[in-house]
mmCIF file of C-alpha atoms in Angstrom:
data_model
loop_
_atom_site.group_PDB
_atom_site.id
_atom_site.type_symbol
_atom_site.label_atom_id
_atom_site.label_comp_id
_atom_site.label_asym_id
_atom_site.label_seq_id
_atom_site.Cartn_x
_atom_site.Cartn_y
_atom_site.Cartn_z
ATOM 1 C CA UNK A 8 95.329 -98.552 -79.288
ATOM 2 C CA UNK A 9 91.826 -97.565 -80.390
ATOM 3 C CA UNK A 10 89.542 -98.463 -83.287
ATOM 4 C CA UNK A 11 88.420 -95.166 -84.818
ATOM 5 C CA UNK A 12 85.784 -94.421 -87.476
ATOM 6 C CA UNK A 13 86.341 -91.083 -89.233
ATOM 7 C CA UNK A 14 83.410 -89.624 -91.172
ATOM 8 C CA UNK A 15 84.668 -87.059 -93.715
ATOM 9 C CA UNK A 16 82.193 -84.820 -95.549
ATOM 10 C CA UNK A 17 81.987 -84.795 -99.339
ATOM 11 C CA UNK A 18 82.479 -81.026 -99.233
ATOM 12 C CA UNK A 19 85.939 -81.589 -97.735
ATOM 13 C CA UNK A 20 86.852 -83.437 -100.939
ATOM 14 C CA UNK A 21 85.325 -80.858 -103.293
ATOM 15 C CA UNK A 22 85.391 -77.513 -101.516
ATOM 16 C CA UNK A 23 82.860 -74.747 -102.045
ATOM 17 C CA UNK A 24 83.616 -72.766 -105.181
ATOM 18 C CA UNK A 25 85.759 -75.474 -106.764
ATOM 19 C CA UNK A 26 84.937 -77.136 -110.084
ATOM 20 C CA UNK A 27 85.631 -80.598 -108.698
ATOM 21 C CA UNK A 28 88.544 -81.527 -110.925
ATOM 22 C CA UNK A 29 90.490 -84.641 -109.994
ATOM 23 C CA UNK A 30 93.533 -82.507 -109.192
ATOM 24 C CA UNK A 31 91.470 -80.361 -106.814
ATOM 25 C CA UNK A 32 90.166 -83.482 -105.113
ATOM 26 C CA UNK A 33 93.658 -84.969 -104.893
ATOM 27 C CA UNK A 34 95.016 -81.833 -103.243
ATOM 28 C CA UNK A 35 92.138 -81.628 -100.764
ATOM 29 C CA UNK A 36 92.564 -85.289 -99.828
ATOM 30 C CA UNK A 37 96.318 -84.873 -99.482
ATOM 31 C CA UNK A 38 95.768 -82.042 -96.985
ATOM 32 C CA UNK A 39 93.158 -84.104 -95.121
ATOM 33 C CA UNK A 40 95.372 -87.193 -95.009
ATOM 34 C CA UNK A 41 98.022 -85.766 -92.691
ATOM 35 C CA UNK A 42 96.110 -85.748 -89.374
ATOM 36 C CA UNK A 43 94.582 -89.147 -90.199
ATOM 37 C CA UNK A 44 98.010 -90.613 -90.944
ATOM 38 C CA UNK A 45 99.228 -89.260 -87.602
ATOM 39 C CA UNK A 46 96.641 -91.489 -85.911
ATOM 40 C CA UNK A 47 97.682 -94.493 -87.992
ATOM 41 C CA UNK A 48 101.333 -93.807 -87.180
ATOM 42 C CA UNK A 49 100.445 -94.004 -83.485
ATOM 43 C CA UNK A 50 98.999 -97.477 -84.017
ATOM 44 C CA UNK A 51 95.273 -96.707 -84.091
ATOM 45 C CA UNK A 52 93.036 -98.777 -86.361
ATOM 46 C CA UNK A 53 91.227 -96.395 -88.709
ATOM 47 C CA UNK A 54 88.103 -96.735 -90.841
ATOM 48 C CA UNK A 55 87.451 -93.818 -93.211
ATOM 49 C CA UNK A 56 83.916 -93.066 -94.335
ATOM 50 C CA UNK A 57 83.076 -90.151 -96.590
ATOM 51 C CA UNK A 58 80.320 -88.121 -98.163
ATOM 52 C CA UNK A 59 79.745 -87.956 -101.925
ATOM 53 C CA UNK A 60 77.112 -85.246 -102.393
ATOM 54 C CA UNK A 61 79.045 -82.984 -104.798
ATOM 55 C CA UNK A 62 80.421 -85.987 -106.670
ATOM 56 C CA UNK A 63 77.009 -87.613 -107.190
ATOM 57 C CA UNK A 64 75.639 -84.240 -108.271
ATOM 58 C CA UNK A 65 78.351 -83.921 -110.920
ATOM 59 C CA UNK A 66 77.763 -87.499 -112.060
ATOM 60 C CA UNK A 67 74.030 -86.874 -112.444
ATOM 61 C CA UNK A 68 74.708 -83.757 -114.504
ATOM 62 C CA UNK A 69 77.088 -85.718 -116.716
ATOM 63 C CA UNK A 70 74.469 -88.421 -117.184
ATOM 64 C CA UNK A 71 71.812 -85.845 -118.042
ATOM 65 C CA UNK A 72 74.031 -84.192 -120.656
ATOM 66 C CA UNK A 73 75.044 -87.502 -122.243
ATOM 67 C CA UNK A 74 71.699 -89.320 -122.207
ATOM 68 C CA UNK A 75 71.149 -88.806 -125.927
ATOM 69 C CA UNK A 76 74.285 -90.889 -126.550
ATOM 70 C CA UNK A 77 74.471 -93.398 -123.668
ATOM 71 C CA UNK A 78 71.778 -94.603 -121.259
ATOM 72 C CA UNK A 79 71.423 -92.992 -117.849
ATOM 73 C CA UNK A 80 72.072 -95.123 -114.751
ATOM 74 C CA UNK A 81 69.877 -95.375 -111.666
ATOM 75 C CA UNK A 82 70.919 -93.416 -108.595
ATOM 76 C CA UNK A 83 72.214 -96.453 -106.684
ATOM 77 C CA UNK A 84 74.681 -97.223 -109.494
ATOM 78 C CA UNK A 85 75.875 -93.618 -109.515
ATOM 79 C CA UNK A 86 76.434 -94.000 -105.765
ATOM 80 C CA UNK A 87 78.543 -97.089 -106.373
ATOM 81 C CA UNK A 88 80.474 -95.272 -109.083
ATOM 82 C CA UNK A 89 81.399 -92.387 -106.792
ATOM 83 C CA UNK A 90 82.342 -94.776 -103.972
ATOM 84 C CA UNK A 91 84.831 -96.383 -106.328
ATOM 85 C CA UNK A 92 86.189 -93.068 -107.634
ATOM 86 C CA UNK A 93 86.635 -91.474 -104.227
ATOM 87 C CA UNK A 94 87.900 -94.674 -102.636
ATOM 88 C CA UNK A 95 90.536 -95.005 -105.359
ATOM 89 C CA UNK A 96 91.774 -91.452 -104.766
ATOM 90 C CA UNK A 97 91.868 -91.857 -100.987
ATOM 91 C CA UNK A 98 93.633 -95.198 -100.977
ATOM 92 C CA UNK A 99 96.227 -94.108 -103.547
ATOM 93 C CA UNK A 100 97.020 -90.854 -101.769
ATOM 94 C CA UNK A 101 97.140 -92.535 -98.373
ATOM 95 C CA UNK A 102 99.325 -95.395 -99.658
ATOM 96 C CA UNK A 103 101.819 -92.945 -101.120
ATOM 97 C CA UNK A 104 101.936 -90.934 -97.898
ATOM 98 C CA UNK A 105 102.245 -94.119 -95.821
ATOM 99 C CA UNK A 106 105.254 -95.159 -97.872
ATOM 100 C CA UNK A 107 106.831 -91.729 -97.376
ATOM 101 C CA UNK A 108 106.351 -92.091 -93.621
ATOM 102 C CA UNK A 109 107.427 -95.751 -93.507
ATOM 103 C CA UNK A 110 103.989 -96.787 -92.236
ATOM 104 C CA UNK A 111 103.786 -100.433 -93.194
ATOM 105 C CA UNK A 112 100.025 -100.817 -93.626
ATOM 106 C CA UNK A 113 97.618 -101.693 -96.402
ATOM 107 C CA UNK A 114 94.507 -99.634 -97.127
ATOM 108 C CA UNK A 115 91.571 -100.847 -99.208
ATOM 109 C CA UNK A 116 88.149 -99.638 -100.323
ATOM 110 C CA UNK A 117 85.014 -101.690 -99.733
ATOM 111 C CA UNK A 118 82.101 -100.710 -101.977
ATOM 112 C CA UNK A 119 79.411 -100.736 -99.315
ATOM 113 C CA UNK A 120 75.641 -101.256 -99.393
ATOM 114 C CA UNK A 121 73.329 -99.947 -96.663
ATOM 115 C CA UNK A 122 69.978 -101.666 -96.153
ATOM 116 C CA UNK A 123 67.033 -99.356 -95.584
ATOM 117 C CA UNK A 124 63.469 -100.232 -94.625
ATOM 118 C CA UNK A 125 61.260 -100.000 -97.720
ATOM 119 C CA UNK A 126 58.465 -98.860 -95.377
ATOM 120 C CA UNK A 127 60.556 -95.975 -94.002
ATOM 121 C CA UNK A 128 58.256 -92.911 -93.905
ATOM 122 C CA UNK A 129 60.958 -90.916 -95.695
ATOM 123 C CA UNK A 130 59.830 -92.541 -98.947
ATOM 124 C CA UNK A 131 56.451 -90.796 -98.583
ATOM 125 C CA UNK A 132 58.028 -87.331 -98.391
ATOM 126 C CA UNK A 133 61.259 -87.002 -100.413
ATOM 127 C CA UNK A 134 63.370 -84.055 -99.239
ATOM 128 C CA UNK A 135 66.956 -84.514 -100.494
ATOM 129 C CA UNK A 136 67.780 -82.371 -103.577
ATOM 130 C CA UNK A 137 70.033 -84.042 -106.149
ATOM 131 C CA UNK A 138 71.368 -83.324 -109.598
ATOM 132 C CA UNK A 139 70.974 -80.366 -111.953
ATOM 133 C CA UNK A 140 68.559 -77.449 -111.914
ATOM 134 C CA UNK A 141 65.736 -77.373 -114.470
ATOM 135 C CA UNK A 142 63.447 -74.691 -115.826
ATOM 136 C CA UNK A 143 59.762 -75.083 -115.002
ATOM 137 C CA UNK A 144 59.075 -76.133 -118.592
ATOM 138 C CA UNK A 145 61.792 -78.809 -118.624
ATOM 139 C CA UNK A 146 60.743 -80.063 -115.196
ATOM 140 C CA UNK A 147 57.131 -80.485 -116.338
ATOM 141 C CA UNK A 148 58.297 -82.473 -119.395
ATOM 142 C CA UNK A 149 60.310 -84.827 -117.165
ATOM 143 C CA UNK A 150 57.392 -85.345 -114.767
ATOM 144 C CA UNK A 151 55.062 -86.012 -117.707
ATOM 145 C CA UNK A 152 57.372 -88.835 -118.806
ATOM 146 C CA UNK A 153 57.858 -90.252 -115.280
ATOM 147 C CA UNK A 154 55.220 -89.321 -112.726
ATOM 148 C CA UNK A 155 57.168 -91.093 -109.941
ATOM 149 C CA UNK A 156 59.790 -88.327 -109.915
ATOM 150 C CA UNK A 157 59.399 -85.429 -107.451
ATOM 151 C CA UNK A 158 60.761 -81.906 -107.948
ATOM 152 C CA UNK A 159 60.915 -78.790 -105.781
ATOM 153 C CA UNK A 160 61.668 -75.161 -106.550
ATOM 154 C CA UNK A 161 65.090 -74.274 -105.105
ATOM 155 C CA UNK A 162 65.666 -70.683 -103.973
ATOM 156 C CA UNK A 163 64.787 -69.114 -107.311
ATOM 157 C CA UNK A 164 67.510 -71.054 -109.129
ATOM 158 C CA UNK A 165 65.155 -73.511 -110.798
ATOM 159 C CA UNK A 166 63.684 -76.905 -110.008
ATOM 160 C CA UNK A 167 65.603 -79.871 -108.647
ATOM 161 C CA UNK A 168 64.698 -83.474 -108.191
ATOM 162 C CA UNK A 169 64.290 -84.639 -104.593
ATOM 163 C CA UNK A 170 64.600 -88.192 -103.304
ATOM 164 C CA UNK A 171 63.991 -89.878 -99.973
ATOM 165 C CA UNK A 172 66.655 -89.984 -97.267
ATOM 166 C CA UNK A 173 65.762 -93.083 -95.219
ATOM 167 C CA UNK A 174 67.689 -94.256 -92.154
ATOM 168 C CA UNK A 175 70.135 -97.146 -92.668
ATOM 169 C CA UNK A 176 69.365 -100.288 -90.663
ATOM 170 C CA UNK A 177 72.183 -102.656 -91.687
ATOM 171 C CA UNK A 178 75.581 -102.493 -93.371
ATOM 172 C CA UNK A 179 75.713 -105.419 -95.814
ATOM 173 C CA UNK A 180 79.523 -105.662 -95.930
ATOM 174 C CA UNK A 181 80.061 -105.374 -92.163
ATOM 175 C CA UNK A 182 81.689 -108.820 -91.894
ATOM 176 C CA UNK A 183 84.061 -108.081 -94.786
ATOM 177 C CA UNK A 184 85.085 -104.802 -93.167
ATOM 178 C CA UNK A 185 85.694 -106.519 -89.828
ATOM 179 C CA UNK A 186 87.778 -109.245 -91.504
ATOM 180 C CA UNK A 187 90.024 -106.631 -93.122
ATOM 181 C CA UNK A 188 90.413 -104.712 -89.864
ATOM 182 C CA UNK A 189 91.229 -107.873 -87.939
ATOM 183 C CA UNK A 190 94.028 -108.501 -90.420
ATOM 184 C CA UNK A 191 95.552 -105.060 -89.958
ATOM 185 C CA UNK A 192 94.150 -103.485 -93.118
ATOM 186 C CA UNK A 193 92.799 -99.945 -92.933
ATOM 187 C CA UNK A 194 89.422 -99.583 -94.629
ATOM 188 C CA UNK A 195 87.568 -96.961 -96.654
ATOM 189 C CA UNK A 196 83.863 -97.787 -96.628
ATOM 190 C CA UNK A 197 80.258 -96.616 -96.490
ATOM 191 C CA UNK A 198 80.914 -93.829 -98.989
ATOM 192 C CA UNK A 199 78.007 -91.422 -99.282
ATOM 193 C CA UNK A 200 76.190 -93.313 -96.527
ATOM 194 C CA UNK A 201 76.409 -96.541 -98.513
ATOM 195 C CA UNK A 202 74.519 -97.574 -101.626
ATOM 196 C CA UNK A 203 70.831 -97.662 -100.581
ATOM 197 C CA UNK A 204 69.309 -101.113 -100.967
ATOM 198 C CA UNK A 205 66.168 -102.854 -99.748
ATOM 199 C CA UNK A 206 65.554 -106.506 -98.980
ATOM 200 C CA UNK A 207 62.867 -108.404 -100.910
ATOM 201 C CA UNK A 208 62.328 -112.100 -100.215
ATOM 202 C CA UNK A 209 65.913 -112.547 -99.058
ATOM 203 C CA UNK A 210 67.403 -110.630 -101.988
ATOM 204 C CA UNK A 211 68.785 -107.106 -101.956
ATOM 205 C CA UNK A 212 68.201 -104.563 -104.693
ATOM 206 C CA UNK A 213 69.116 -100.925 -105.212
ATOM 207 C CA UNK A 214 66.610 -98.173 -104.604
ATOM 208 C CA UNK A 215 66.436 -94.485 -105.531
ATOM 209 C CA UNK A 216 67.409 -92.747 -102.301
ATOM 210 C CA UNK A 217 70.228 -90.935 -100.524
ATOM 211 C CA UNK A 218 71.486 -91.994 -97.093
ATOM 212 C CA UNK A 219 72.993 -89.530 -94.621
ATOM 213 C CA UNK A 220 76.658 -90.508 -94.344
ATOM 214 C CA UNK A 221 76.844 -89.636 -90.631
ATOM 215 C CA UNK A 222 73.967 -92.008 -89.767
ATOM 216 C CA UNK A 223 75.575 -94.797 -91.793
ATOM 217 C CA UNK A 224 78.957 -94.084 -90.194
ATOM 218 C CA UNK A 225 77.367 -94.236 -86.735
ATOM 219 C CA UNK A 226 75.701 -97.551 -87.543
ATOM 220 C CA UNK A 227 78.955 -99.016 -88.879
ATOM 221 C CA UNK A 228 80.957 -97.712 -85.913
ATOM 222 C CA UNK A 229 78.539 -99.351 -83.477
ATOM 223 C CA UNK A 230 78.451 -102.617 -85.446
ATOM 224 C CA UNK A 231 82.246 -102.985 -85.454
ATOM 225 C CA UNK A 232 82.542 -101.869 -81.794
ATOM 226 C CA UNK A 233 84.619 -98.783 -82.580
ATOM 227 C CA UNK A 234 86.090 -96.968 -79.601
ATOM 228 C CA UNK A 235 85.547 -93.588 -81.239
ATOM 229 C CA UNK A 236 83.341 -92.136 -83.927
ATOM 230 C CA UNK A 237 84.685 -88.856 -85.283
ATOM 231 C CA UNK A 238 82.184 -86.790 -87.255
ATOM 232 C CA UNK A 239 84.348 -84.276 -89.079
ATOM 233 C CA UNK A 240 82.894 -80.953 -90.091
ATOM 234 C CA UNK A 241 83.884 -77.363 -90.830
ATOM 235 C CA UNK A 242 83.968 -76.165 -87.218
ATOM 236 C CA UNK A 243 86.286 -77.053 -84.345
ATOM 237 C CA UNK A 244 83.491 -77.349 -81.778
ATOM 238 C CA UNK A 245 79.716 -77.597 -81.624
ATOM 239 C CA UNK A 246 78.120 -74.424 -80.246
ATOM 240 C CA UNK A 247 74.801 -73.405 -78.774
ATOM 241 C CA UNK A 248 73.384 -69.963 -79.573
ATOM 242 C CA UNK A 249 75.538 -70.130 -82.686
ATOM 243 C CA UNK A 250 76.386 -66.752 -84.214
ATOM 244 C CA UNK A 251 74.896 -64.812 -81.309
ATOM 245 C CA UNK A 252 76.693 -62.696 -78.676
ATOM 246 C CA UNK A 253 76.086 -65.459 -76.121
ATOM 247 C CA UNK A 254 77.484 -68.251 -78.317
ATOM 248 C CA UNK A 255 78.927 -71.054 -76.208
ATOM 249 C CA UNK A 256 81.269 -73.689 -77.584
ATOM 250 C CA UNK A 257 80.805 -77.096 -75.998
ATOM 251 C CA UNK A 258 83.646 -79.404 -74.990
ATOM 252 C CA UNK A 259 81.316 -82.194 -73.856
ATOM 253 C CA UNK A 260 77.630 -83.015 -73.658
ATOM 254 C CA UNK A 261 75.633 -86.059 -72.626
ATOM 255 C CA UNK A 262 72.846 -87.675 -74.634
ATOM 256 C CA UNK A 263 70.294 -85.857 -72.448
ATOM 257 C CA UNK A 264 72.055 -82.529 -73.112
ATOM 258 C CA UNK A 265 72.055 -83.211 -76.843
ATOM 259 C CA UNK A 266 68.367 -84.159 -76.887
ATOM 260 C CA UNK A 267 67.466 -81.027 -74.927
ATOM 261 C CA UNK A 268 69.418 -78.785 -77.301
ATOM 262 C CA UNK A 269 67.766 -80.483 -80.279
ATOM 263 C CA UNK A 270 64.334 -79.815 -78.759
ATOM 264 C CA UNK A 271 65.314 -76.175 -78.250
ATOM 265 C CA UNK A 272 66.228 -75.866 -81.937
ATOM 266 C CA UNK A 273 69.911 -75.258 -81.250
ATOM 267 C CA UNK A 274 71.005 -77.652 -83.985
ATOM 268 C CA UNK A 275 69.177 -77.033 -87.313
ATOM 269 C CA UNK A 276 68.157 -79.949 -89.523
ATOM 270 C CA UNK A 277 70.147 -78.598 -92.447
ATOM 271 C CA UNK A 278 73.476 -78.374 -90.630
ATOM 272 C CA UNK A 279 74.451 -79.677 -87.196
ATOM 273 C CA UNK A 280 71.199 -81.491 -86.350
ATOM 274 C CA UNK A 281 71.846 -84.736 -88.281
ATOM 275 C CA UNK A 282 75.380 -84.950 -86.881
ATOM 276 C CA UNK A 283 74.083 -84.730 -83.310
ATOM 277 C CA UNK A 284 71.394 -87.325 -84.065
ATOM 278 C CA UNK A 285 74.041 -89.640 -85.561
ATOM 279 C CA UNK A 286 76.181 -89.242 -82.432
ATOM 280 C CA UNK A 287 73.203 -90.202 -80.268
ATOM 281 C CA UNK A 288 72.513 -93.237 -82.486
ATOM 282 C CA UNK A 289 76.104 -94.447 -82.060
ATOM 283 C CA UNK A 290 75.950 -94.121 -78.273
ATOM 284 C CA UNK A 291 72.520 -95.739 -77.986
ATOM 285 C CA UNK A 292 73.822 -98.718 -79.964
ATOM 286 C CA UNK A 293 76.632 -99.284 -77.477
ATOM 287 C CA UNK A 294 79.259 -96.747 -78.567
ATOM 288 C CA UNK A 295 81.294 -94.898 -75.966
ATOM 289 C CA UNK A 296 82.699 -91.730 -77.487
ATOM 290 C CA UNK A 297 81.593 -89.588 -80.396
ATOM 291 C CA UNK A 298 83.586 -86.465 -81.180
ATOM 292 C CA UNK A 299 82.537 -83.713 -83.575
ATOM 293 C CA UNK A 300 85.373 -81.471 -84.747
ATOM 294 C CA UNK A 301 87.344 -80.298 -87.798
ATOM 295 C CA UNK A 302 89.858 -82.642 -89.390
ATOM 296 C CA UNK A 303 92.847 -80.458 -88.493
ATOM 297 C CA UNK A 304 91.984 -80.830 -84.793
ATOM 298 C CA UNK A 305 91.808 -84.635 -84.748
ATOM 299 C CA UNK A 306 94.719 -85.226 -82.370
ATOM 300 C CA UNK A 307 93.802 -82.438 -79.963
ATOM 301 C CA UNK A 308 90.185 -83.616 -79.896
ATOM 302 C CA UNK A 309 91.247 -87.207 -79.203
ATOM 303 C CA UNK A 310 93.249 -85.866 -76.247
ATOM 304 C CA UNK A 311 90.182 -83.996 -74.954
ATOM 305 C CA UNK A 312 91.641 -80.537 -75.566
ATOM 306 C CA UNK A 313 89.059 -79.413 -78.137
ATOM 307 C CA UNK A 314 86.194 -80.707 -80.265
ATOM 308 C CA UNK A 315 82.831 -81.633 -78.787
ATOM 309 C CA UNK A 316 82.583 -85.044 -77.162
ATOM 310 C CA UNK A 317 79.099 -86.569 -76.891
ATOM 311 C CA UNK A 318 78.952 -89.247 -74.186
ATOM 312 C CA UNK A 319 76.434 -91.469 -72.467
ATOM 313 C CA UNK A 320 74.435 -90.032 -69.589
ATOM 314 C CA UNK A 321 76.369 -90.038 -66.319
#
């Protein structure tokens, strides 16, 4: 059987248009659990990673509204908080469904830190919007009190804070994750790309940043020698000429194909581009198979019937 890393987007946990109530998240996770449990039932070892964008956004808004009563937390602590919240929901829902299916396995969440390079150029040009929208007047007051914060105007809706999105270079809890897997325990880890930390004189400390969860998932998958990395998204297959009359869905592409399509602008930075780059990272670090597909097509994609498989050059 295979060792499989499944990267689930935060928007699959809170869907577009939803308020993000716990019951909504529970229902979304319950629906998502079924194809994943099918893999577990077949004997595959599964690691679940997940996004946390909507959840961190809600947490930041809550902190902003309550700051006159309780102190705000730094972004890395909010990341840890959402890892715990989402991990709890996933492991409880999965455990209940496992019991119903007589799957005798344990599942556990590892609050995960991802080391980034403090010299990463991303810190010089923050691009990742987070948190609430502000009026120009409120934004200028915030900047006056903390000149290290950066804001951008967002599509006429107001101003939002932006932070850096550096590349992860090491998963701190890799050995703990491997130990759990080697003892037959399914793992939820690297939520939201991992809590961003930097190393200073042998110590690690949190930093204000957001890590792309697909890059962190690719790094983890390579580090634990996963047989498959699944990057789960809203479409069944990756396409070139997307939305045009000559759209072509791809069943397979090599690293060279992927790099060529990236150069041609086929995969925009705001959507499919980072997923393709994460797939390439996994393969270049020794991985064998990366599949991009929707969660409901997991089994068919594993069998090669659908999804888009990115493989090493032949």
